[in-house]
């Protein structure tokens, strides 16, 4: 693998590439979603705007207020967030989301594959793997239609149906099948490190990504999830430029999953490691949400741990 190819630099131009190519892709987007790619509006100013290091986002399911999508976009914008991450399937009507993006200028930077735990790329039977791949392909199309450029994926689960080697081989084979679509639509598939028994060391995850060996696949690194196994800053250094986006949360031996900043993550060391790999990009909270007060507190905590 050519490690000199910076996946992160590649990711920085994907949104622009997708926008330029939007017209010939219209038929594909309309086939799946009835819509062409969403406008992303003006670039967000963002957390750390002096050097444009971080873009702060929130998961859609964390926003616990009544009202249409526009109300949620406006609240999060007011609280200092730069963008949103949606889900697929199960997102609100895409036309309403596109309208909210256009009115606020807050982009939908990506989607989470909402069914990857239930319908797995690592399943023992090919029929289930085919179904899982179809769900992933639809998420890629949905991300494109909303103006996003990534889909978060959990590639499988180590359990009685699949050992570590089987999850590895089966998921790699299925992910490679979606790469033509991903490259055509300008959407990257990002692997999240989770508590699924798979790739529980940074070296394993690094090697897994390198076996796929595609600039259309990278790491959606979850800072809190890895803390259970070893120091988060070590994961960052090992994964390096494979990291495209960050999930921001905290975890501690005593606290478990907790408010950002209240766990065992050494945030000063995390900031140092992120600087060493020259990370810049989207940082999305993945914690218990709520209404205005809770979301404001999360925004403040993200500022504290990411900026120091």
PDB file of C-alpha atoms in Angstrom:
ATOM      1  CA  UNK A   1       0.000   0.000   0.000  1.00  0.00           C
ATOM      2  CA  UNK A   2       1.220   3.506  -0.817  1.00  0.00           C
ATOM      3  CA  UNK A   3       1.191   5.157   2.584  1.00  0.00           C
ATOM      4  CA  UNK A   4       2.370   8.382   0.930  1.00  0.00           C
ATOM      5  CA  UNK A   5      -1.200   8.855  -0.291  1.00  0.00           C
ATOM      6  CA  UNK A   6      -2.823  10.955   2.432  1.00  0.00           C
ATOM      7  CA  UNK A   7      -6.366   9.721   2.891  1.00  0.00           C
ATOM      8  CA  UNK A   8      -7.192  12.881   4.794  1.00  0.00           C
ATOM      9  CA  UNK A   9      -5.926  15.154   2.022  1.00  0.00           C
ATOM     10  CA  UNK A  10      -7.897  12.999  -0.375  1.00  0.00           C
ATOM     11  CA  UNK A  11     -11.002  13.418   1.795  1.00  0.00           C
ATOM     12  CA  UNK A  12     -10.592  17.191   1.838  1.00  0.00           C
ATOM     13  CA  UNK A  13     -11.259  17.397  -1.901  1.00  0.00           C
ATOM     14  CA  UNK A  14     -14.003  14.794  -2.114  1.00  0.00           C
ATOM     15  CA  UNK A  15     -16.843  17.211  -1.418  1.00  0.00           C
ATOM     16  CA  UNK A  16     -15.601  19.517  -4.143  1.00  0.00           C
ATOM     17  CA  UNK A  17     -15.149  16.618  -6.537  1.00  0.00           C
ATOM     18  CA  UNK A  18     -18.670  15.419  -5.858  1.00  0.00           C
ATOM     19  CA  UNK A  19     -20.090  18.889  -6.430  1.00  0.00           C
ATOM     20  CA  UNK A  20     -18.335  19.267  -9.775  1.00  0.00           C
ATOM     21  CA  UNK A  21     -19.586  15.860 -10.854  1.00  0.00           C
ATOM     22  CA  UNK A  22     -23.133  16.380  -9.574  1.00  0.00           C
ATOM     23  CA  UNK A  23     -24.758  16.806 -12.965  1.00  0.00           C
ATOM     24  CA  UNK A  24     -23.794  13.437 -14.518  1.00  0.00           C
ATOM     25  CA  UNK A  25     -24.632  11.699 -11.242  1.00  0.00           C
ATOM     26  CA  UNK A  26     -28.158  13.123 -11.112  1.00  0.00           C
ATOM     27  CA  UNK A  27     -29.782  10.038 -12.598  1.00  0.00           C
ATOM     28  CA  UNK A  28     -28.206   7.797  -9.981  1.00  0.00           C
ATOM     29  CA  UNK A  29     -29.311  10.011  -7.106  1.00  0.00           C
ATOM     30  CA  UNK A  30     -32.828  10.314  -8.467  1.00  0.00           C
ATOM     31  CA  UNK A  31     -33.109   6.554  -8.883  1.00  0.00           C
ATOM     32  CA  UNK A  32     -32.518   6.016  -5.171  1.00  0.00           C
ATOM     33  CA  UNK A  33     -33.757   9.150  -3.471  1.00  0.00           C
ATOM     34  CA  UNK A  34     -35.753  11.183  -5.949  1.00  0.00           C
ATOM     35  CA  UNK A  35     -33.281  14.027  -5.458  1.00  0.00           C
ATOM     36  CA  UNK A  36     -29.972  15.251  -6.752  1.00  0.00           C
ATOM     37  CA  UNK A  37     -27.151  16.035  -4.303  1.00  0.00           C
ATOM     38  CA  UNK A  38     -27.995  18.570  -1.616  1.00  0.00           C
ATOM     39  CA  UNK A  39     -26.334  21.971  -1.554  1.00  0.00           C
ATOM     40  CA  UNK A  40     -24.088  22.339   1.455  1.00  0.00           C
ATOM     41  CA  UNK A  41     -24.352  26.117   1.739  1.00  0.00           C
ATOM     42  CA  UNK A  42     -21.490  28.330   2.869  1.00  0.00           C
ATOM     43  CA  UNK A  43     -18.579  26.716   4.660  1.00  0.00           C
ATOM     44  CA  UNK A  44     -19.049  26.712   8.445  1.00  0.00           C
ATOM     45  CA  UNK A  45     -16.763  28.883  10.508  1.00  0.00           C
ATOM     46  CA  UNK A  46     -16.321  26.166  13.065  1.00  0.00           C
ATOM     47  CA  UNK A  47     -14.529  25.318  16.246  1.00  0.00           C
ATOM     48  CA  UNK A  48     -10.863  26.193  15.945  1.00  0.00           C
ATOM     49  CA  UNK A  49     -11.570  28.435  12.961  1.00  0.00           C
ATOM     50  CA  UNK A  50      -8.316  30.334  13.356  1.00  0.00           C
ATOM     51  CA  UNK A  51      -6.565  27.346  11.797  1.00  0.00           C
ATOM     52  CA  UNK A  52      -9.699  25.556  10.546  1.00  0.00           C
ATOM     53  CA  UNK A  53      -8.741  22.448  12.468  1.00  0.00           C
ATOM     54  CA  UNK A  54     -12.034  21.068  13.747  1.00  0.00           C
ATOM     55  CA  UNK A  55     -15.639  21.093  12.581  1.00  0.00           C
ATOM     56  CA  UNK A  56     -18.011  20.350  15.424  1.00  0.00           C
ATOM     57  CA  UNK A  57     -21.130  18.261  14.772  1.00  0.00           C
ATOM     58  CA  UNK A  58     -23.908  16.425  16.554  1.00  0.00           C
ATOM     59  CA  UNK A  59     -25.670  13.139  15.823  1.00  0.00           C
ATOM     60  CA  UNK A  60     -29.256  13.640  14.710  1.00  0.00           C
ATOM     61  CA  UNK A  61     -30.682  11.306  17.354  1.00  0.00           C
ATOM     62  CA  UNK A  62     -29.187  13.422  20.139  1.00  0.00           C
ATOM     63  CA  UNK A  63     -31.435  16.400  19.344  1.00  0.00           C
ATOM     64  CA  UNK A  64     -34.478  15.911  21.554  1.00  0.00           C
ATOM     65  CA  UNK A  65     -36.762  18.771  20.609  1.00  0.00           C
ATOM     66  CA  UNK A  66     -40.076  18.879  18.802  1.00  0.00           C
ATOM     67  CA  UNK A  67     -40.452  20.437  15.401  1.00  0.00           C
ATOM     68  CA  UNK A  68     -39.320  20.048  11.804  1.00  0.00           C
ATOM     69  CA  UNK A  69     -35.697  19.534  10.757  1.00  0.00           C
ATOM     70  CA  UNK A  70     -35.199  23.273  10.303  1.00  0.00           C
ATOM     71  CA  UNK A  71     -35.856  23.887  14.006  1.00  0.00           C
ATOM     72  CA  UNK A  72     -33.174  21.361  14.943  1.00  0.00           C
ATOM     73  CA  UNK A  73     -30.661  22.829  12.510  1.00  0.00           C
ATOM     74  CA  UNK A  74     -31.277  26.342  13.795  1.00  0.00           C
ATOM     75  CA  UNK A  75     -30.922  25.312  17.442  1.00  0.00           C
ATOM     76  CA  UNK A  76     -27.655  23.476  16.849  1.00  0.00           C
ATOM     77  CA  UNK A  77     -26.288  26.335  14.794  1.00  0.00           C
ATOM     78  CA  UNK A  78     -27.136  28.743  17.609  1.00  0.00           C
ATOM     79  CA  UNK A  79     -25.281  26.484  20.063  1.00  0.00           C
ATOM     80  CA  UNK A  80     -22.081  26.522  18.021  1.00  0.00           C
ATOM     81  CA  UNK A  81     -22.284  23.327  15.988  1.00  0.00           C
ATOM     82  CA  UNK A  82     -21.076  23.384  12.402  1.00  0.00           C
ATOM     83  CA  UNK A  83     -22.985  20.448  10.949  1.00  0.00           C
ATOM     84  CA  UNK A  84     -25.079  17.341  11.384  1.00  0.00           C
ATOM     85  CA  UNK A  85     -24.702  13.601  10.988  1.00  0.00           C
ATOM     86  CA  UNK A  86     -27.850  11.732   9.981  1.00  0.00           C
ATOM     87  CA  UNK A  87     -28.793   8.046   9.758  1.00  0.00           C
ATOM     88  CA  UNK A  88     -29.853   5.713   6.964  1.00  0.00           C
ATOM     89  CA  UNK A  89     -32.419   4.285   6.841  1.00  0.00           C
ATOM     90  CA  UNK A  90     -34.795   6.275   9.024  1.00  0.00           C
ATOM     91  CA  UNK A  91     -33.840   9.865   8.288  1.00  0.00           C
ATOM     92  CA  UNK A  92     -36.483  12.590   7.937  1.00  0.00           C
ATOM     93  CA  UNK A  93     -37.710  13.423   4.416  1.00  0.00           C
ATOM     94  CA  UNK A  94     -34.702  14.393   2.345  1.00  0.00           C
ATOM     95  CA  UNK A  95     -36.416  17.432   0.834  1.00  0.00           C
ATOM     96  CA  UNK A  96     -36.944  18.863   4.346  1.00  0.00           C
ATOM     97  CA  UNK A  97     -33.323  18.211   5.234  1.00  0.00           C
ATOM     98  CA  UNK A  98     -32.102  19.841   2.029  1.00  0.00           C
ATOM     99  CA  UNK A  99     -34.228  22.885   2.748  1.00  0.00           C
ATOM    100  CA  UNK A 100     -32.776  23.146   6.263  1.00  0.00           C
ATOM    101  CA  UNK A 101     -29.237  22.875   4.880  1.00  0.00           C
ATOM    102  CA  UNK A 102     -29.930  25.580   2.309  1.00  0.00           C
ATOM    103  CA  UNK A 103     -31.507  27.952   4.827  1.00  0.00           C
ATOM    104  CA  UNK A 104     -28.924  27.588   7.608  1.00  0.00           C
ATOM    105  CA  UNK A 105     -25.771  26.793   5.663  1.00  0.00           C
ATOM    106  CA  UNK A 106     -25.143  23.877   8.050  1.00  0.00           C
ATOM    107  CA  UNK A 107     -24.093  20.799   6.060  1.00  0.00           C
ATOM    108  CA  UNK A 108     -24.968  17.184   6.648  1.00  0.00           C
ATOM    109  CA  UNK A 109     -21.427  15.875   6.622  1.00  0.00           C
ATOM    110  CA  UNK A 110     -22.328  12.189   6.583  1.00  0.00           C
ATOM    111  CA  UNK A 111     -24.602   9.349   7.605  1.00  0.00           C
ATOM    112  CA  UNK A 112     -24.472   6.410   9.999  1.00  0.00           C
ATOM    113  CA  UNK A 113     -25.518   3.028   8.608  1.00  0.00           C
ATOM    114  CA  UNK A 114     -28.328   2.445  11.082  1.00  0.00           C
ATOM    115  CA  UNK A 115     -28.702  -1.306  10.433  1.00  0.00           C
ATOM    116  CA  UNK A 116     -25.127  -2.583  10.434  1.00  0.00           C
ATOM    117  CA  UNK A 117     -25.557  -4.245  13.846  1.00  0.00           C
ATOM    118  CA  UNK A 118     -28.678  -6.168  12.818  1.00  0.00           C
ATOM    119  CA  UNK A 119     -27.865  -7.059   9.190  1.00  0.00           C
ATOM    120  CA  UNK A 120     -24.153  -7.764   9.081  1.00  0.00           C
ATOM    121  CA  UNK A 121     -21.522  -7.907   6.395  1.00  0.00           C
ATOM    122  CA  UNK A 122     -19.918 -10.643   8.523  1.00  0.00           C
ATOM    123  CA  UNK A 123     -22.942 -12.979   8.513  1.00  0.00           C
ATOM    124  CA  UNK A 124     -22.203 -16.634   7.673  1.00  0.00           C
ATOM    125  CA  UNK A 125     -24.716 -16.806   4.807  1.00  0.00           C
ATOM    126  CA  UNK A 126     -24.239 -14.919   1.583  1.00  0.00           C
ATOM    127  CA  UNK A 127     -27.901 -13.887   1.404  1.00  0.00           C
ATOM    128  CA  UNK A 128     -27.576 -11.869   4.612  1.00  0.00           C
ATOM    129  CA  UNK A 129     -24.294 -10.383   3.447  1.00  0.00           C
ATOM    130  CA  UNK A 130     -25.975  -9.374   0.189  1.00  0.00           C
ATOM    131  CA  UNK A 131     -28.743  -7.678   2.174  1.00  0.00           C
ATOM    132  CA  UNK A 132     -26.190  -5.893   4.366  1.00  0.00           C
ATOM    133  CA  UNK A 133     -24.325  -4.699   1.305  1.00  0.00           C
ATOM    134  CA  UNK A 134     -27.554  -3.399  -0.243  1.00  0.00           C
ATOM    135  CA  UNK A 135     -28.251  -1.416   2.939  1.00  0.00           C
ATOM    136  CA  UNK A 136     -24.749   0.049   2.795  1.00  0.00           C
ATOM    137  CA  UNK A 137     -25.178   0.952  -0.860  1.00  0.00           C
ATOM    138  CA  UNK A 138     -28.433   2.745  -0.082  1.00  0.00           C
ATOM    139  CA  UNK A 139     -26.723   4.657   2.718  1.00  0.00           C
ATOM    140  CA  UNK A 140     -24.066   5.754   0.220  1.00  0.00           C
ATOM    141  CA  UNK A 141     -26.789   6.986  -2.130  1.00  0.00           C
ATOM    142  CA  UNK A 142     -28.599   8.751   0.699  1.00  0.00           C
ATOM    143  CA  UNK A 143     -25.406  10.468   1.842  1.00  0.00           C
ATOM    144  CA  UNK A 144     -24.810  11.684  -1.696  1.00  0.00           C
ATOM    145  CA  UNK A 145     -28.370  12.996  -1.991  1.00  0.00           C
ATOM    146  CA  UNK A 146     -28.000  14.936   1.284  1.00  0.00           C
ATOM    147  CA  UNK A 147     -24.633  16.420   0.382  1.00  0.00           C
ATOM    148  CA  UNK A 148     -22.673  14.197   2.775  1.00  0.00           C
ATOM    149  CA  UNK A 149     -19.393  12.543   1.889  1.00  0.00           C
ATOM    150  CA  UNK A 150     -19.120   9.611   4.338  1.00  0.00           C
ATOM    151  CA  UNK A 151     -21.038   6.635   5.692  1.00  0.00           C
ATOM    152  CA  UNK A 152     -20.094   5.266   9.114  1.00  0.00           C
ATOM    153  CA  UNK A 153     -19.946   1.469   9.153  1.00  0.00           C
ATOM    154  CA  UNK A 154     -19.513  -1.280  11.740  1.00  0.00           C
ATOM    155  CA  UNK A 155     -18.215  -4.122   9.543  1.00  0.00           C
ATOM    156  CA  UNK A 156     -19.367  -7.042  11.686  1.00  0.00           C
ATOM    157  CA  UNK A 157     -19.456  -8.685  15.081  1.00  0.00           C
ATOM    158  CA  UNK A 158     -17.271 -11.439  16.515  1.00  0.00           C
ATOM    159  CA  UNK A 159     -19.658 -13.986  18.040  1.00  0.00           C
ATOM    160  CA  UNK A 160     -20.767 -17.597  17.710  1.00  0.00           C
ATOM    161  CA  UNK A 161     -21.543 -17.014  14.028  1.00  0.00           C
ATOM    162  CA  UNK A 162     -18.218 -15.484  13.060  1.00  0.00           C
ATOM    163  CA  UNK A 163     -14.738 -15.514  14.550  1.00  0.00           C
ATOM    164  CA  UNK A 164     -12.296 -12.659  14.096  1.00  0.00           C
ATOM    165  CA  UNK A 165     -10.789 -14.028  10.902  1.00  0.00           C
ATOM    166  CA  UNK A 166     -14.206 -14.636   9.365  1.00  0.00           C
ATOM    167  CA  UNK A 167     -15.432 -11.133  10.184  1.00  0.00           C
ATOM    168  CA  UNK A 168     -12.261  -9.786   8.606  1.00  0.00           C
ATOM    169  CA  UNK A 169     -12.451 -11.772   5.373  1.00  0.00           C
ATOM    170  CA  UNK A 170     -16.206 -11.550   4.840  1.00  0.00           C
ATOM    171  CA  UNK A 171     -16.451  -7.826   5.494  1.00  0.00           C
ATOM    172  CA  UNK A 172     -13.416  -6.967   3.372  1.00  0.00           C
ATOM    173  CA  UNK A 173     -14.916  -8.863   0.447  1.00  0.00           C
ATOM    174  CA  UNK A 174     -18.276  -7.098   0.757  1.00  0.00           C
ATOM    175  CA  UNK A 175     -16.831  -3.626   1.297  1.00  0.00           C
ATOM    176  CA  UNK A 176     -14.728  -3.962  -1.838  1.00  0.00           C
ATOM    177  CA  UNK A 177     -17.916  -4.607  -3.812  1.00  0.00           C
ATOM    178  CA  UNK A 178     -19.342  -1.178  -2.909  1.00  0.00           C
ATOM    179  CA  UNK A 179     -16.218   0.787  -3.840  1.00  0.00           C
ATOM    180  CA  UNK A 180     -17.262   1.460  -7.459  1.00  0.00           C
ATOM    181  CA  UNK A 181     -20.466   3.103  -6.214  1.00  0.00           C
ATOM    182  CA  UNK A 182     -18.642   4.951  -3.443  1.00  0.00           C
ATOM    183  CA  UNK A 183     -16.090   6.368  -5.862  1.00  0.00           C
ATOM    184  CA  UNK A 184     -18.759   7.300  -8.400  1.00  0.00           C
ATOM    185  CA  UNK A 185     -20.796   9.257  -5.857  1.00  0.00           C
ATOM    186  CA  UNK A 186     -17.873  10.682  -3.889  1.00  0.00           C
ATOM    187  CA  UNK A 187     -18.813   9.021  -0.594  1.00  0.00           C
ATOM    188  CA  UNK A 188     -16.264   7.323   1.649  1.00  0.00           C
ATOM    189  CA  UNK A 189     -16.972   4.291   3.836  1.00  0.00           C
ATOM    190  CA  UNK A 190     -15.510   4.858   7.305  1.00  0.00           C
ATOM    191  CA  UNK A 191     -14.988   2.015   9.770  1.00  0.00           C
ATOM    192  CA  UNK A 192     -15.833   2.808  13.382  1.00  0.00           C
ATOM    193  CA  UNK A 193     -13.965   1.116  16.227  1.00  0.00           C
ATOM    194  CA  UNK A 194     -16.653  -0.261  18.551  1.00  0.00           C
ATOM    195  CA  UNK A 195     -17.094  -2.949  21.186  1.00  0.00           C
ATOM    196  CA  UNK A 196     -17.817  -5.725  18.690  1.00  0.00           C
ATOM    197  CA  UNK A 197     -14.864  -7.980  19.462  1.00  0.00           C
ATOM    198  CA  UNK A 198     -13.170  -6.926  16.225  1.00  0.00           C
ATOM    199  CA  UNK A 199      -9.867  -5.085  15.786  1.00  0.00           C
ATOM    200  CA  UNK A 200      -9.406  -4.277  19.456  1.00  0.00           C
ATOM    201  CA  UNK A 201      -5.881  -2.976  18.935  1.00  0.00           C
ATOM    202  CA  UNK A 202      -4.924  -0.038  16.722  1.00  0.00           C
ATOM    203  CA  UNK A 203      -2.480  -2.234  14.835  1.00  0.00           C
ATOM    204  CA  UNK A 204      -5.268  -4.640  13.866  1.00  0.00           C
ATOM    205  CA  UNK A 205      -7.488  -1.829  12.638  1.00  0.00           C
ATOM    206  CA  UNK A 206      -4.594  -0.302  10.719  1.00  0.00           C
ATOM    207  CA  UNK A 207      -3.880  -3.606   8.995  1.00  0.00           C
ATOM    208  CA  UNK A 208      -7.573  -4.180   8.253  1.00  0.00           C
ATOM    209  CA  UNK A 209      -7.865  -0.821   6.513  1.00  0.00           C
ATOM    210  CA  UNK A 210      -4.620  -1.399   4.659  1.00  0.00           C
ATOM    211  CA  UNK A 211      -5.871  -4.733   3.349  1.00  0.00           C
ATOM    212  CA  UNK A 212      -8.861  -2.999   1.792  1.00  0.00           C
ATOM    213  CA  UNK A 213      -6.308  -0.551   0.387  1.00  0.00           C
ATOM    214  CA  UNK A 214      -8.654   2.091  -0.991  1.00  0.00           C
ATOM    215  CA  UNK A 215      -8.787   5.857  -0.537  1.00  0.00           C
ATOM    216  CA  UNK A 216     -12.572   5.390  -0.376  1.00  0.00           C
ATOM    217  CA  UNK A 217     -12.274   3.550   2.959  1.00  0.00           C
ATOM    218  CA  UNK A 218     -10.876   4.993   6.171  1.00  0.00           C
ATOM    219  CA  UNK A 219     -11.252   5.226   9.934  1.00  0.00           C
ATOM    220  CA  UNK A 220     -14.087   6.917  11.779  1.00  0.00           C
ATOM    221  CA  UNK A 221     -12.109   6.956  14.986  1.00  0.00           C
ATOM    222  CA  UNK A 222     -14.151   6.883  18.205  1.00  0.00           C
ATOM    223  CA  UNK A 223     -12.050   8.397  20.981  1.00  0.00           C
ATOM    224  CA  UNK A 224     -14.076   6.998  23.875  1.00  0.00           C
ATOM    225  CA  UNK A 225     -14.629   3.495  22.527  1.00  0.00           C
ATOM    226  CA  UNK A 226     -10.932   2.691  22.311  1.00  0.00           C
ATOM    227  CA  UNK A 227     -10.108   3.912  25.825  1.00  0.00           C
ATOM    228  CA  UNK A 228     -11.308   0.584  27.245  1.00  0.00           C
ATOM    229  CA  UNK A 229      -8.515  -1.259  25.421  1.00  0.00           C
ATOM    230  CA  UNK A 230      -5.598   1.176  25.445  1.00  0.00           C
ATOM    231  CA  UNK A 231      -4.823   4.880  25.481  1.00  0.00           C
ATOM    232  CA  UNK A 232      -6.712   6.814  22.831  1.00  0.00           C
ATOM    233  CA  UNK A 233      -3.662   8.847  21.875  1.00  0.00           C
ATOM    234  CA  UNK A 234      -1.837   5.639  20.944  1.00  0.00           C
ATOM    235  CA  UNK A 235      -4.643   4.658  18.560  1.00  0.00           C
ATOM    236  CA  UNK A 236      -4.420   8.055  16.910  1.00  0.00           C
ATOM    237  CA  UNK A 237      -0.696   7.750  16.293  1.00  0.00           C
ATOM    238  CA  UNK A 238      -0.953   4.214  14.902  1.00  0.00           C
ATOM    239  CA  UNK A 239      -3.900   4.961  12.618  1.00  0.00           C
ATOM    240  CA  UNK A 240      -2.437   8.270  11.506  1.00  0.00           C
ATOM    241  CA  UNK A 241      -3.786   9.643   8.233  1.00  0.00           C
ATOM    242  CA  UNK A 242      -6.247   6.756   7.980  1.00  0.00           C
ATOM    243  CA  UNK A 243      -8.411   8.754  10.411  1.00  0.00           C
ATOM    244  CA  UNK A 244     -10.931  10.800   8.446  1.00  0.00           C
ATOM    245  CA  UNK A 245     -13.427  11.772  11.164  1.00  0.00           C
ATOM    246  CA  UNK A 246     -13.746  11.586  14.944  1.00  0.00           C
ATOM    247  CA  UNK A 247     -16.551  10.510  17.242  1.00  0.00           C
ATOM    248  CA  UNK A 248     -16.129  12.474  20.455  1.00  0.00           C
ATOM    249  CA  UNK A 249     -17.072  10.807  23.708  1.00  0.00           C
ATOM    250  CA  UNK A 250     -15.462   9.708  26.956  1.00  0.00           C
ATOM    251  CA  UNK A 251     -15.172   6.496  28.942  1.00  0.00           C
ATOM    252  CA  UNK A 252     -13.659   5.532  32.278  1.00  0.00           C
ATOM    253  CA  UNK A 253     -13.053   2.375  34.278  1.00  0.00           C
ATOM    254  CA  UNK A 254     -15.244   3.761  37.055  1.00  0.00           C
ATOM    255  CA  UNK A 255     -17.461   6.171  35.131  1.00  0.00           C
ATOM    256  CA  UNK A 256     -18.186   3.997  32.105  1.00  0.00           C
ATOM    257  CA  UNK A 257     -19.574   6.069  29.244  1.00  0.00           C
ATOM    258  CA  UNK A 258     -20.008   9.531  30.695  1.00  0.00           C
ATOM    259  CA  UNK A 259     -20.086  13.202  29.874  1.00  0.00           C
ATOM    260  CA  UNK A 260     -17.237  14.365  27.684  1.00  0.00           C
ATOM    261  CA  UNK A 261     -14.305  15.237  29.929  1.00  0.00           C
ATOM    262  CA  UNK A 262     -15.481  13.184  32.919  1.00  0.00           C
ATOM    263  CA  UNK A 263     -13.862   9.860  31.962  1.00  0.00           C
ATOM    264  CA  UNK A 264     -10.341   8.498  31.683  1.00  0.00           C
ATOM    265  CA  UNK A 265      -9.443   9.894  28.252  1.00  0.00           C
ATOM    266  CA  UNK A 266      -6.311  12.032  28.496  1.00  0.00           C
ATOM    267  CA  UNK A 267      -7.544  14.876  26.333  1.00  0.00           C
ATOM    268  CA  UNK A 268      -4.282  16.818  26.424  1.00  0.00           C
ATOM    269  CA  UNK A 269      -2.499  13.749  25.051  1.00  0.00           C
ATOM    270  CA  UNK A 270      -5.261  13.273  22.467  1.00  0.00           C
ATOM    271  CA  UNK A 271      -4.834  16.866  21.267  1.00  0.00           C
ATOM    272  CA  UNK A 272      -1.091  16.347  21.018  1.00  0.00           C
ATOM    273  CA  UNK A 273      -1.519  13.152  18.992  1.00  0.00           C
ATOM    274  CA  UNK A 274      -4.062  14.778  16.668  1.00  0.00           C
ATOM    275  CA  UNK A 275      -1.627  17.622  16.060  1.00  0.00           C
ATOM    276  CA  UNK A 276       1.157  15.144  15.305  1.00  0.00           C
ATOM    277  CA  UNK A 277      -0.873  13.483  12.547  1.00  0.00           C
ATOM    278  CA  UNK A 278      -2.069  16.886  11.285  1.00  0.00           C
ATOM    279  CA  UNK A 279      -5.705  15.958  11.753  1.00  0.00           C
ATOM    280  CA  UNK A 280      -8.350  18.390  10.628  1.00  0.00           C
ATOM    281  CA  UNK A 281     -11.980  17.625   9.959  1.00  0.00           C
ATOM    282  CA  UNK A 282     -15.309  16.695  11.465  1.00  0.00           C
ATOM    283  CA  UNK A 283     -15.617  15.881  15.161  1.00  0.00           C
ATOM    284  CA  UNK A 284     -19.081  14.585  16.065  1.00  0.00           C
ATOM    285  CA  UNK A 285     -20.420  14.121  19.571  1.00  0.00           C
ATOM    286  CA  UNK A 286     -21.830  10.666  20.290  1.00  0.00           C
ATOM    287  CA  UNK A 287     -23.247  10.938  23.793  1.00  0.00           C
ATOM    288  CA  UNK A 288     -26.615  11.176  25.507  1.00  0.00           C
ATOM    289  CA  UNK A 289     -28.299  14.245  24.079  1.00  0.00           C
ATOM    290  CA  UNK A 290     -31.345  16.232  25.081  1.00  0.00           C
ATOM    291  CA  UNK A 291     -32.788  19.688  24.614  1.00  0.00           C
ATOM    292  CA  UNK A 292     -31.185  23.100  24.486  1.00  0.00           C
ATOM    293  CA  UNK A 293     -29.418  22.927  27.850  1.00  0.00           C
ATOM    294  CA  UNK A 294     -27.939  19.470  27.295  1.00  0.00           C
ATOM    295  CA  UNK A 295     -26.784  20.260  23.755  1.00  0.00           C
ATOM    296  CA  UNK A 296     -25.242  23.536  24.922  1.00  0.00           C
ATOM    297  CA  UNK A 297     -23.304  21.669  27.612  1.00  0.00           C
ATOM    298  CA  UNK A 298     -22.065  19.112  25.073  1.00  0.00           C
ATOM    299  CA  UNK A 299     -20.923  21.906  22.757  1.00  0.00           C
ATOM    300  CA  UNK A 300     -19.044  23.578  25.598  1.00  0.00           C
ATOM    301  CA  UNK A 301     -17.404  20.324  26.653  1.00  0.00           C
ATOM    302  CA  UNK A 302     -16.291  19.620  23.083  1.00  0.00           C
ATOM    303  CA  UNK A 303     -14.650  23.038  22.973  1.00  0.00           C
ATOM    304  CA  UNK A 304     -12.827  22.309  26.221  1.00  0.00           C
ATOM    305  CA  UNK A 305     -11.437  18.902  25.284  1.00  0.00           C
ATOM    306  CA  UNK A 306     -10.608  19.657  21.650  1.00  0.00           C
ATOM    307  CA  UNK A 307      -9.157  23.133  22.116  1.00  0.00           C
ATOM    308  CA  UNK A 308      -7.866  22.836  25.683  1.00  0.00           C
TER     309      UNK A 308
END
